[in-house]
C-alpha atoms as one frame of an Amber mdcrd trajectory, in Angstrom:
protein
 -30.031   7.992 -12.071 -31.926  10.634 -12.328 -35.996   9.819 -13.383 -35.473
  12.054 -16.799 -33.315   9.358 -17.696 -36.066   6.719 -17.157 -38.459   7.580
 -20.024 -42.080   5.364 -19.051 -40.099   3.351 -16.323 -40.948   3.189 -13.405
 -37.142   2.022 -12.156 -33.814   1.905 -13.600 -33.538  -1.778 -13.743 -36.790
  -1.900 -15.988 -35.082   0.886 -18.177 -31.617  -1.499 -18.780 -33.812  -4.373
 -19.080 -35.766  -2.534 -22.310 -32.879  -0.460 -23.463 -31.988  -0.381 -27.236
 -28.761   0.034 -28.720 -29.828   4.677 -29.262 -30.450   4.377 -25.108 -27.056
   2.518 -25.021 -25.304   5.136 -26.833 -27.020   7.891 -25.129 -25.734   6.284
 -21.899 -21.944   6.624 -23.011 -22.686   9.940 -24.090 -23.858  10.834 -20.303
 -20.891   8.912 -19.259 -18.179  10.713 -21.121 -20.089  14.052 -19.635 -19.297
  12.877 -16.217 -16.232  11.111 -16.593 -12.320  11.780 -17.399 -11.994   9.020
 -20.270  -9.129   9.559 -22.301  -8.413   5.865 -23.364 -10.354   3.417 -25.916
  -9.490   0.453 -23.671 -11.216   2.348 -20.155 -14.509   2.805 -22.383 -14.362
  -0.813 -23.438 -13.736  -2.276 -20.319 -16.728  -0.040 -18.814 -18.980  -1.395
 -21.700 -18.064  -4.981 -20.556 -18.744  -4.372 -17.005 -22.056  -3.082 -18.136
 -22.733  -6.249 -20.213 -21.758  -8.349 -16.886 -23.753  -6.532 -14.875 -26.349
  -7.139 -17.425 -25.978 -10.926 -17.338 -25.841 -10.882 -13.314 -29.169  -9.237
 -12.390 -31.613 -10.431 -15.358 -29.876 -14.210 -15.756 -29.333 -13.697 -19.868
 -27.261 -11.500 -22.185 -27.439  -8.682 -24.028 -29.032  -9.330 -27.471 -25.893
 -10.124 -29.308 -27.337  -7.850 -32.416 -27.817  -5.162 -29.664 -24.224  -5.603
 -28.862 -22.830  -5.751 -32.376 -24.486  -2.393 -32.953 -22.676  -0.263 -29.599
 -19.590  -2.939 -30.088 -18.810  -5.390 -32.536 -15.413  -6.521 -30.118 -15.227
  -9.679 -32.665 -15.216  -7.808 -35.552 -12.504  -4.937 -34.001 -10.217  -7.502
 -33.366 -10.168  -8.969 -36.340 -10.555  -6.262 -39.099  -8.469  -2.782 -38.485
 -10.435   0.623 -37.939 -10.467   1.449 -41.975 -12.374  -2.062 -42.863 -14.678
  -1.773 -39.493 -16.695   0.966 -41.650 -17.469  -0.993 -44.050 -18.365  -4.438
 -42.443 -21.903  -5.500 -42.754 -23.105  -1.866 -42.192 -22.327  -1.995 -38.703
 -22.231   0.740 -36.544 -19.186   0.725 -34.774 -20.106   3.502 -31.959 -17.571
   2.994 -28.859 -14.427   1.915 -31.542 -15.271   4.721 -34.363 -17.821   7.107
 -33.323 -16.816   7.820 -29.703 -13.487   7.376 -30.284 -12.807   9.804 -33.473
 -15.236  12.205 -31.514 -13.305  12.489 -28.057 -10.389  11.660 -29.782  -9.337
   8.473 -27.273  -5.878   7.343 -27.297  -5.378   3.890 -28.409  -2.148   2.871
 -27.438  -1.150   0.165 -25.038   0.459   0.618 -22.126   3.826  -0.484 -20.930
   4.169  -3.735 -18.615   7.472  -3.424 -16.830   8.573  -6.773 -15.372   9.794
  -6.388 -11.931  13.416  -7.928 -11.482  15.466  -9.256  -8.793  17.932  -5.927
  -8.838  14.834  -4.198  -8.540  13.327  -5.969  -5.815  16.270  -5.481  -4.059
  16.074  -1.488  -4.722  12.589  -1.151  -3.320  13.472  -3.351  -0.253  16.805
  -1.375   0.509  14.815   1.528  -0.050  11.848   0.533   2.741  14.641  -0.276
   5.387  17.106   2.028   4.818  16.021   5.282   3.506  12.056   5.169   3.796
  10.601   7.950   5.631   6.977   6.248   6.032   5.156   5.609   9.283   3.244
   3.003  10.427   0.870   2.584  13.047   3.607   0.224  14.923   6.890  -1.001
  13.426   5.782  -4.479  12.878   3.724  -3.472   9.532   6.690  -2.214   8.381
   8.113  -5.515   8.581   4.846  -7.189   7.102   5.283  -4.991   4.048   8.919
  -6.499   3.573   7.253  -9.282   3.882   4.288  -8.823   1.505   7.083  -7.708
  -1.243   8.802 -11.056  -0.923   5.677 -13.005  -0.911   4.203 -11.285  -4.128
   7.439 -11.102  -5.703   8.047 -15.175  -5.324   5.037 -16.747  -6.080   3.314
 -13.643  -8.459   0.124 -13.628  -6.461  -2.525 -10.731  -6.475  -2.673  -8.525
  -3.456  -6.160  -9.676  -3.101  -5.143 -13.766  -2.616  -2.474 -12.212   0.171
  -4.333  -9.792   1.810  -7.788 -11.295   1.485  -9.901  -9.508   4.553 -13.419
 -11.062   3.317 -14.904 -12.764   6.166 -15.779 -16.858   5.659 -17.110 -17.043
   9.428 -18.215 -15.077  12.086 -19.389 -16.191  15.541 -19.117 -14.533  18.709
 -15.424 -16.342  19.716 -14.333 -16.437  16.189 -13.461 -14.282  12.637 -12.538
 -16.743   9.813 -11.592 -14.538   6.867  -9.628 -15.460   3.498  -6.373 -13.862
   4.805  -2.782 -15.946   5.209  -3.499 -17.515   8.735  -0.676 -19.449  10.831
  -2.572 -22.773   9.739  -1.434 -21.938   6.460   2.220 -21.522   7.074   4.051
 -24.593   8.408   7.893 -24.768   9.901  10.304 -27.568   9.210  14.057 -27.913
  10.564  15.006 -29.976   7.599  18.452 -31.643   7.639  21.222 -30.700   6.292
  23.082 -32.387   3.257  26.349 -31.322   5.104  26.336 -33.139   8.312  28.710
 -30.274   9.575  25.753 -28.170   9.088  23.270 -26.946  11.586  19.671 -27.825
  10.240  17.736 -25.567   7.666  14.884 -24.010   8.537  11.939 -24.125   5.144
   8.217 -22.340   5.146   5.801 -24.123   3.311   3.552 -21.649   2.668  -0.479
 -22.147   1.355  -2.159 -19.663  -0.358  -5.866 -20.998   0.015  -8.109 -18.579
  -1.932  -6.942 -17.137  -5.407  -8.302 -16.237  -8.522 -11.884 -18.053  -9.071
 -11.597 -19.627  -5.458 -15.182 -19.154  -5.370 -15.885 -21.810  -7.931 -12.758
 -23.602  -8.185 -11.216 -23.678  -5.264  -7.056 -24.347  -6.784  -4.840 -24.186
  -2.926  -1.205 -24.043  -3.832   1.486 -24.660  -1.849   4.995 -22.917  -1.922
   8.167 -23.835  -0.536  10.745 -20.652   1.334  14.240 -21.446   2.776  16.841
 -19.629   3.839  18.685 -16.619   1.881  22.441 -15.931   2.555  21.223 -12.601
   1.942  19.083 -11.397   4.939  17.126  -8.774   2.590  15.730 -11.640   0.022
  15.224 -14.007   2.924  11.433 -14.401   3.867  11.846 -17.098   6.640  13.888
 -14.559   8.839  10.385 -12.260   8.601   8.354 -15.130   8.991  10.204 -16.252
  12.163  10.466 -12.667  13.741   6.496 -12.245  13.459   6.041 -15.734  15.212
   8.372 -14.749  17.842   6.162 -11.118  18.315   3.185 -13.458  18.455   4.396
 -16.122  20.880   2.852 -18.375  18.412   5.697 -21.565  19.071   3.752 -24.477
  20.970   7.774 -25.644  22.337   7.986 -23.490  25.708  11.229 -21.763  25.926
  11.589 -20.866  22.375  14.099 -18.291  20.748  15.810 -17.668  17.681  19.244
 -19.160  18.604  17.810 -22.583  19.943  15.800 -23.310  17.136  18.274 -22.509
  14.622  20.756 -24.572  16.339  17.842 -27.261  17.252  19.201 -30.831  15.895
  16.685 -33.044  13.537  17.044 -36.508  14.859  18.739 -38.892  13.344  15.901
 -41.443  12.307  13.968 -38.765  10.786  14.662 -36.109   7.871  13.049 -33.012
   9.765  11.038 -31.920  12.522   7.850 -29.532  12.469   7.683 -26.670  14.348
   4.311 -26.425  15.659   1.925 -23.559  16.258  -0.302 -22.816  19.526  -4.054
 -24.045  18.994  -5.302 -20.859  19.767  -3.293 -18.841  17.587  -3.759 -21.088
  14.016  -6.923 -18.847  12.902  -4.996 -15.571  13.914  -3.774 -13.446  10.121
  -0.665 -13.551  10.364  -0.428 -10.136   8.306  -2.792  -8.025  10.264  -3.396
  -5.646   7.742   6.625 -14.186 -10.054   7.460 -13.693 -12.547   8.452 -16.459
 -13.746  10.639 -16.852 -17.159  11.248 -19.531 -19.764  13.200 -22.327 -18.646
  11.787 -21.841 -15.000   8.353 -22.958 -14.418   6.588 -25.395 -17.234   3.525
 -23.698 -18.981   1.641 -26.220 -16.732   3.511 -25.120 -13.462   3.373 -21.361
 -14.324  -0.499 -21.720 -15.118  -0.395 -22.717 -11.466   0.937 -20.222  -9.804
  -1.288 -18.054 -12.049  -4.451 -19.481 -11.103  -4.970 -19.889 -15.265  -7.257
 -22.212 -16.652  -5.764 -21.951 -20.339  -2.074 -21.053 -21.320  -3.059 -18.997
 -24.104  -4.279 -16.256 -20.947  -0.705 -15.761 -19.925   0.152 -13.399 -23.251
  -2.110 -10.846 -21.680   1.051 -10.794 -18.572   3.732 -10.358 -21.390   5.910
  -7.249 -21.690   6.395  -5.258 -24.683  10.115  -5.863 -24.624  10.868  -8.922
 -26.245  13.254 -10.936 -23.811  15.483 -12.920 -26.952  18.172 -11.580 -28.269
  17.392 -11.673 -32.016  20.447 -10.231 -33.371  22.294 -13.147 -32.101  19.800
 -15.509 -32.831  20.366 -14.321 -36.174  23.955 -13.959 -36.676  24.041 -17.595
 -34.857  26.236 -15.976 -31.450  25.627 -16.351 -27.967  23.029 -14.241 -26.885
  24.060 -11.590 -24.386  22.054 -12.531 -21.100  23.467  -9.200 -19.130  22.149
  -6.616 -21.635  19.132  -8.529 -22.170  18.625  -7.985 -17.854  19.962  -4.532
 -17.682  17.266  -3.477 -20.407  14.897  -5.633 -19.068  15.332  -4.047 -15.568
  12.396  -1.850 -14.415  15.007   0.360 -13.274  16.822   0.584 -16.921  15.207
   4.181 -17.098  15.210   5.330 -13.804  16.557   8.779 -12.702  16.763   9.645
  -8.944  17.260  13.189  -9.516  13.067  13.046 -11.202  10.730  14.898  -9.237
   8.325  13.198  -7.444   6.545  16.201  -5.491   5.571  19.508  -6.049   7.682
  22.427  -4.398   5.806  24.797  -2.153   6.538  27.390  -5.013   4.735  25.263
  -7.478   1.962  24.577  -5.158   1.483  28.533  -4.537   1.393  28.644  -8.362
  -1.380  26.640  -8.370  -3.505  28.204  -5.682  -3.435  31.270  -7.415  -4.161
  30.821 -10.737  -7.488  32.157 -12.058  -9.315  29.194 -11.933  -8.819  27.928
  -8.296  -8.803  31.665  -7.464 -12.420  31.512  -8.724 -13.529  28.559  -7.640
 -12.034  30.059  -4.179 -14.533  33.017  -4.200 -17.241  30.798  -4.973 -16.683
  28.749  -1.967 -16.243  31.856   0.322 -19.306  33.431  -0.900 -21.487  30.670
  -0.012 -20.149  30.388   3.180 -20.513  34.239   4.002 -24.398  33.221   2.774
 -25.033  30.340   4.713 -23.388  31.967   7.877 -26.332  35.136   7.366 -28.561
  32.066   7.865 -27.295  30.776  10.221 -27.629  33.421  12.081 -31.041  34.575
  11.817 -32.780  30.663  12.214 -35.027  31.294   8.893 -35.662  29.870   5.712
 -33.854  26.514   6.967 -34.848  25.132   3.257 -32.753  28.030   1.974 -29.849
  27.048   4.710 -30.308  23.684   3.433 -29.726  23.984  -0.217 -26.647  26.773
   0.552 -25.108  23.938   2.752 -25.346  21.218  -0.452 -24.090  23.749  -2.686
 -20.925  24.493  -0.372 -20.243  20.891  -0.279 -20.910  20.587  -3.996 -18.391
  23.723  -4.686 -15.586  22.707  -2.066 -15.368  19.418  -3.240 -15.194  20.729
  -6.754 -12.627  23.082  -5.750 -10.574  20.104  -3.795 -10.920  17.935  -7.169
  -9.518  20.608  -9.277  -6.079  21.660  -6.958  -5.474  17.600  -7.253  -6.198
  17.737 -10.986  -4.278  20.497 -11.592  -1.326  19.231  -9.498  -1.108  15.992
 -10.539  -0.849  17.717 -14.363   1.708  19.697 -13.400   3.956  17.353 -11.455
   3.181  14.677 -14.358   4.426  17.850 -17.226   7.475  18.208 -14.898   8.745
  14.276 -14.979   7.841  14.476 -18.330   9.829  16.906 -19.518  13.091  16.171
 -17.235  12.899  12.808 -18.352  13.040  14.342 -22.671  15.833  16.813 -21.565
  18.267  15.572 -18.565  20.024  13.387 -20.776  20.325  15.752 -23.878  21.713
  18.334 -20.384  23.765  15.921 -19.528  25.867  14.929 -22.962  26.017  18.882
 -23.345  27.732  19.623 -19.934  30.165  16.525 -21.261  30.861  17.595 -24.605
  31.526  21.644 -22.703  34.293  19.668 -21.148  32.159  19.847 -17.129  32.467
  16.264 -15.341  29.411  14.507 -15.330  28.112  14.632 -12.323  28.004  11.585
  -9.926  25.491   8.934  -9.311  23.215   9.678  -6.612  20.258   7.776  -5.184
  18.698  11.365  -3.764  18.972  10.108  -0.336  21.431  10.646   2.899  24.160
   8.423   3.228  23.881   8.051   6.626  19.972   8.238   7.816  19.031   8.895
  11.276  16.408   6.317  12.734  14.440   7.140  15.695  13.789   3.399  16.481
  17.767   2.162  17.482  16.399  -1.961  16.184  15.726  -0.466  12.987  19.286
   0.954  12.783  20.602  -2.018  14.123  18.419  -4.350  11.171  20.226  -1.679
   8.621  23.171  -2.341  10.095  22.990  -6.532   9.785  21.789  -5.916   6.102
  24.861  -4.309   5.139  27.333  -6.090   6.394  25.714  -9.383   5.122  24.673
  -8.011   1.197  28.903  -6.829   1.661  30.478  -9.926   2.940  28.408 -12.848
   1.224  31.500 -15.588   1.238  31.847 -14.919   5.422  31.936 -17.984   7.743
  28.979 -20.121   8.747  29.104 -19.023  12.383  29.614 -15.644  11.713  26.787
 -15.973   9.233  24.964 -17.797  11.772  25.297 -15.060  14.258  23.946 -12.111
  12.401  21.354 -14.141  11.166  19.870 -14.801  15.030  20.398 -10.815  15.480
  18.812  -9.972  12.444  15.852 -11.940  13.583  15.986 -11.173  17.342  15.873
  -7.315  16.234  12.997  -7.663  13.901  11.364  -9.155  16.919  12.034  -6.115
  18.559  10.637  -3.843  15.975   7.114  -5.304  15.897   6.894  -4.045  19.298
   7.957  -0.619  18.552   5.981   2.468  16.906   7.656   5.559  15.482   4.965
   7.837  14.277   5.067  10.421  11.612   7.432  13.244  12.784   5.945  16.386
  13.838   8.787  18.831  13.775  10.497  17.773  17.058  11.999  20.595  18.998
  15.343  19.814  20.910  13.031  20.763  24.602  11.890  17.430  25.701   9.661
  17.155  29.030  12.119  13.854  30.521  15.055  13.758  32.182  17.697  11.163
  34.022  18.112  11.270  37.339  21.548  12.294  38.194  23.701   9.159  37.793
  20.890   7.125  36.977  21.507   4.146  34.332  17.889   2.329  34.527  16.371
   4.950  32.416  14.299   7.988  32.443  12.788   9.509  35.066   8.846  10.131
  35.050   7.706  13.024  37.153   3.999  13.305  38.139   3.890  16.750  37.600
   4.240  17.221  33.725   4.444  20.115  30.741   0.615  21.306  29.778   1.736
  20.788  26.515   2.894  16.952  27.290   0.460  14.085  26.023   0.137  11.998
  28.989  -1.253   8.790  27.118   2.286   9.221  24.365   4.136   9.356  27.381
   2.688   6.307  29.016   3.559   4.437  25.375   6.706   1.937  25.587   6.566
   1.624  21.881   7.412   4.925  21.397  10.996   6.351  21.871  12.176   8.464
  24.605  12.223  11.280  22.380   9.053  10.979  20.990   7.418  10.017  24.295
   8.380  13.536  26.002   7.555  15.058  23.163   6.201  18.909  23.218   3.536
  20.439  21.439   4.016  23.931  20.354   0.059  25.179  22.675  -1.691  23.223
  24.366  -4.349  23.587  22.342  -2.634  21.293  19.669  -2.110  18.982  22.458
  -5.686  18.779  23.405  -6.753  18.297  19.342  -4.421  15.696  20.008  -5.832
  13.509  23.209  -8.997  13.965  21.903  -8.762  12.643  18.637  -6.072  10.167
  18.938  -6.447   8.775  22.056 -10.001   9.776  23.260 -11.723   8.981  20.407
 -11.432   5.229  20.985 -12.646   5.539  24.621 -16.242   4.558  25.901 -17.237
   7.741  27.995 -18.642   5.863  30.941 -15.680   3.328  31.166 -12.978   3.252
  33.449  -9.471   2.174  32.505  -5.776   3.008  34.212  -3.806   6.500  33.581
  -1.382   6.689  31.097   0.816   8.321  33.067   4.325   5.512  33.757   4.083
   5.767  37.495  -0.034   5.690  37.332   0.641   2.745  35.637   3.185   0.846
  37.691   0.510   1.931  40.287  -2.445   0.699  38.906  -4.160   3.541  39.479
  -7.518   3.694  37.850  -9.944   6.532  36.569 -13.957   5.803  36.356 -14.336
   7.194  33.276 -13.352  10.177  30.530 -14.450  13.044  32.778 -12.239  11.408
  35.602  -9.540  11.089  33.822  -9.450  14.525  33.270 -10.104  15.671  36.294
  -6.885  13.672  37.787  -4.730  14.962  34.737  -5.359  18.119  35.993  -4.825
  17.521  39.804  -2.050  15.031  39.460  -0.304  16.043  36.500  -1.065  19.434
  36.030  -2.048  19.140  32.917  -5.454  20.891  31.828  -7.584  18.862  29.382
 -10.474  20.339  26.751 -13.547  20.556  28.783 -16.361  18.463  27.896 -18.020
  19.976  24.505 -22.134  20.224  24.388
């Protein structure tokens, strides 16, 4: 802050620790000057992290008449806005001055419920029509995995994906994330004695809300789905299998899932390596009424009180009333169609901006402004530049670039987002009024349409295959055990498969690749030593990658140098050797002493010319 702010203080600390309820108010003045606030509840919840922070540095409170006089939060949840002015002569500042002068909306926000048909939309979604990359294929199955997780037990993203470190030696990370010690495998038998053994996850979720304090570990139990997309033990099983994490030597999907449980015992434990328990396993519930107990849900929520789990409720109230009323059996399938997150969705919205729209944007007079501002002070701090004086004066030009690009960076986003959030809005007020007008002109409606391709291309062939498994399984859910039984083992061994893969984002692939077959050959590609200039030598060295995308060609070579050296180079110690990318360099083991070696070779070997070292 800056020191005009601090009055006879010598730091800001001593200013909070003295400040009255006028340097309060002058504070949220400042703040609205520098912030985007547009909601009572993001001011309120800003004045309460001010009042923790309060009681976290200086051990005590704020004065509670100190607090009545910025916020009486008692009083403004008991009285409406109209008695608030006249309550004990209280000055209610953040609920009636601020808020009549910036004119902050006061509604609530919507809290959609997520379903099971819309759990099953984003997961069909992610494996079917999802054009996201990952930095290998294996996160892609973590995030089906993640999905099922939160979805089943309603925990936080921080209690799965909690990175904060517990331990650190020189051998050894302990952090808060899901570990293989936390996940155990049982074959458990089968009811059926016809039927093979079932395999359950008992899964721990150590750290959760207030684990700092009150440590509350709960436990929850996953078995086998019919349906392969809702089934979290086929993800859990295909990671293990990446990881080589079984302690049984010679293990695969089909001989555990056809392992027997003996007959003196009710199931067996899969075990995990030693070495492996402390390794994440994910490197990077809602439940209703007659489900869980109020006991059992406050569980799962990590509550201390039951009277915290209206703050979860939706605004949609899930009883039918109007046959509660007319005494009639409620009707459960409207209740979950209208219930459904998905009850208003429309696949024909837009969700991104059109190049036009973008162009609109760029040159409206604003940004167009903003624009010149930017290129004058870089025309000024170039003239500096040049001539080596006044380096204060360079100094100050250089802030106030930064200052003015990232001003002008802030307001393209602003304005985008605004536009793209007018556009939803307003196709989501007209499309339907459209779409009863073309029906009542006598024009067919038009068909339903999820926006994507029916039939998707996938670069990776185990992700087509996984597609594949998930279709015929979600379409045939009364099919025989064995058959069951086998797509089941393929779904798993090809989700295996996939965590070894990466298909990076596409870069416009041309149809010229620089790989070929030798003439009859059937063992695969053919890798010669002498490559295109524009070929990345460590991408084609990458196994992960697909034939196409390993030979793939960048449009100059100067891309393809921007490329090495900031994808692959980057990571590299200058002065330390390691073994050519190149396939045959590698089934060679032919080494390089360091960067400048390596480049050196490309260029004899390979023929491929590499940036020269920059000063």
């Amino acid at each position: 802050m800056d020191s005009n702010y601090l009055g006879n203080h010598e730091s800001p600390l001593d200013a909070l620790l003295d400040a009255t309820a006028p340097d309060f108010k002058t504070f949220f003045q400042w703040f609205f000057d520098i912030r985007n606030i547009r909601k009572l509840s993001a001011l309120v919840s800003n004045w309460k992290n001010l009042r923790g922070y309060y009681l976290h540095r200086f051990s005590k409170p704020i004065d509670s008449d100190l607090g009545d006089d910025v916020l009486n939060a008692r009083l403004y949840y008991i009285y409406p806005y109209s008695v608030l002015n006249l309550t004990n002569g209280k000055i209610q500042f953040i609920h009636n001055d601020l808020r009549s002068c910036f004119n902050l909306d006061v509604s609530k926000r919507s809290k959609p419920i997520l379903s099971v048909d819309d759990l099953v939309d984003i997961l069909l979604h992610h494996w079917k029509f999802s054009v996201a990359t990952f930095c290998d294929e294996r996160q892609r199955v973590q995030v089906a995995l993640l999905l099922l997780v939160a979805a089943y037990t309603g925990s936080r993203p921080s209690t799965i994906l909690n990175t904060s470190v517990i331990e650190q030696t020189d051998s050894l990370l302990k952090t808060k994330a899901i570990c293989y010690r936390h996940i155990q495998l049982y074959l458990v038998k089968s009811e059926t004695p016809t039927e093979r053994a079932k395999v359950v996850v008992l899964l721990t979720l150590p750290y959760g809300k207030g684990d700092s304090w009150k440590p509350q570990p709960k436990t929850f139990l996953f078995y086998e789905n019919p349906n392969l997309l809702l089934c979290p033990v086929a993800l859990i099983l295909s990671l293990a299998f990446d990881d080589h994490a079984f302690e049984a030597s010679g293990a695969n999907t089909r001989k555990i899932l056809n392992a027997q449980v003996p007959q003196h015992k009710q199931s067996i434990q899969l075990c995990w390596k030693q070495g492996i328990k402390d390794i994440p396993i994910m490197r990077e519930s809602y439940m209703t009424e007659g489900v869980a107990t109020a006991a059992e849900r406050d569980q799962i929520m990590g509550h201390s009180d039951s009277t915290i789990f209206q703050f979860y409720l939706t605004q949609k109230v899930k009883c039918d009333v109007q046959a509660a009323f007319l005494d009639e059996p409620k009707n459960s399938t409207m209740l979950k169609t209208t219930g459904a997150m998905r009850f208003t969705a429309d696949s024909h919205a837009p969700t991104a901006l059109t190049w036009e729209q973008r162009n609109t944007i760029t040159n409206s007079p604003i940004i167009l402004s903003m624009t010149r501002e930017v290129e004058a002070l870089t025309q000024a701090k170039k003239k500096y530049q040049s001539s080596y004086e006044d380096k204060a004066r360079l100094d100050q030009l250089t802030v106030q670039h930064q200052e003015a690009t990232r001003r002008l960076k802030a307001q393209k986003v602003r304005e985008e987002r605004d536009m793209l959030r007018n556009l939803r809005a307003e196709h989501f007020e007209t499309s339907d009024t459209r779409e009863l007008e073309r029906q009542f002109a006598g024009v067919q409606a038009q068909k339903s349409d999820s926006g994507q391709t029916d039939k998707p291309i996938y670069d990776v062939p185990e992700r087509r295959r996984i597609v594949a498994v998930l279709h015929v399984t979600a379409e045939n859910m009364q099919m025989a055990p064995l058959d069951r039984f086998r797509y089941r083992v393929d779904f798993i061994d090809n989700l295996t498969l996939l965590c070894k893969r990466r298909d990076p984002r596409n870069r416009g692939h041309r149809p010229e690749i620089g790989l070929r077959r030798l003439p009859g050959s059937r063992i695969g590609p053919f890798f010669p030593l002498k490559t295109n200039q524009r070929q990345c030598l460590f991408c084609l060295g990458d196994k992960k990658l697909t034939l196409k995308k390993r030979g793939f060609l960048w449009s100059t070579p100067y891309k393809m140098w921007d490329h090495i050296e900031s994808k692959h180079l980057c990571h590299m110690a200058p002065n330390k050797g390691f073994t050519c990318p190149h396939p045959q360099c590698l089934e060679d083991g032919i080494g390089v002493a360091d960067v400048a070696h390596f480049k050196n070779h490309a260029a004899r070997i390979h023929g491929v010319l590499l940036r020269a070292r920059r000063n």
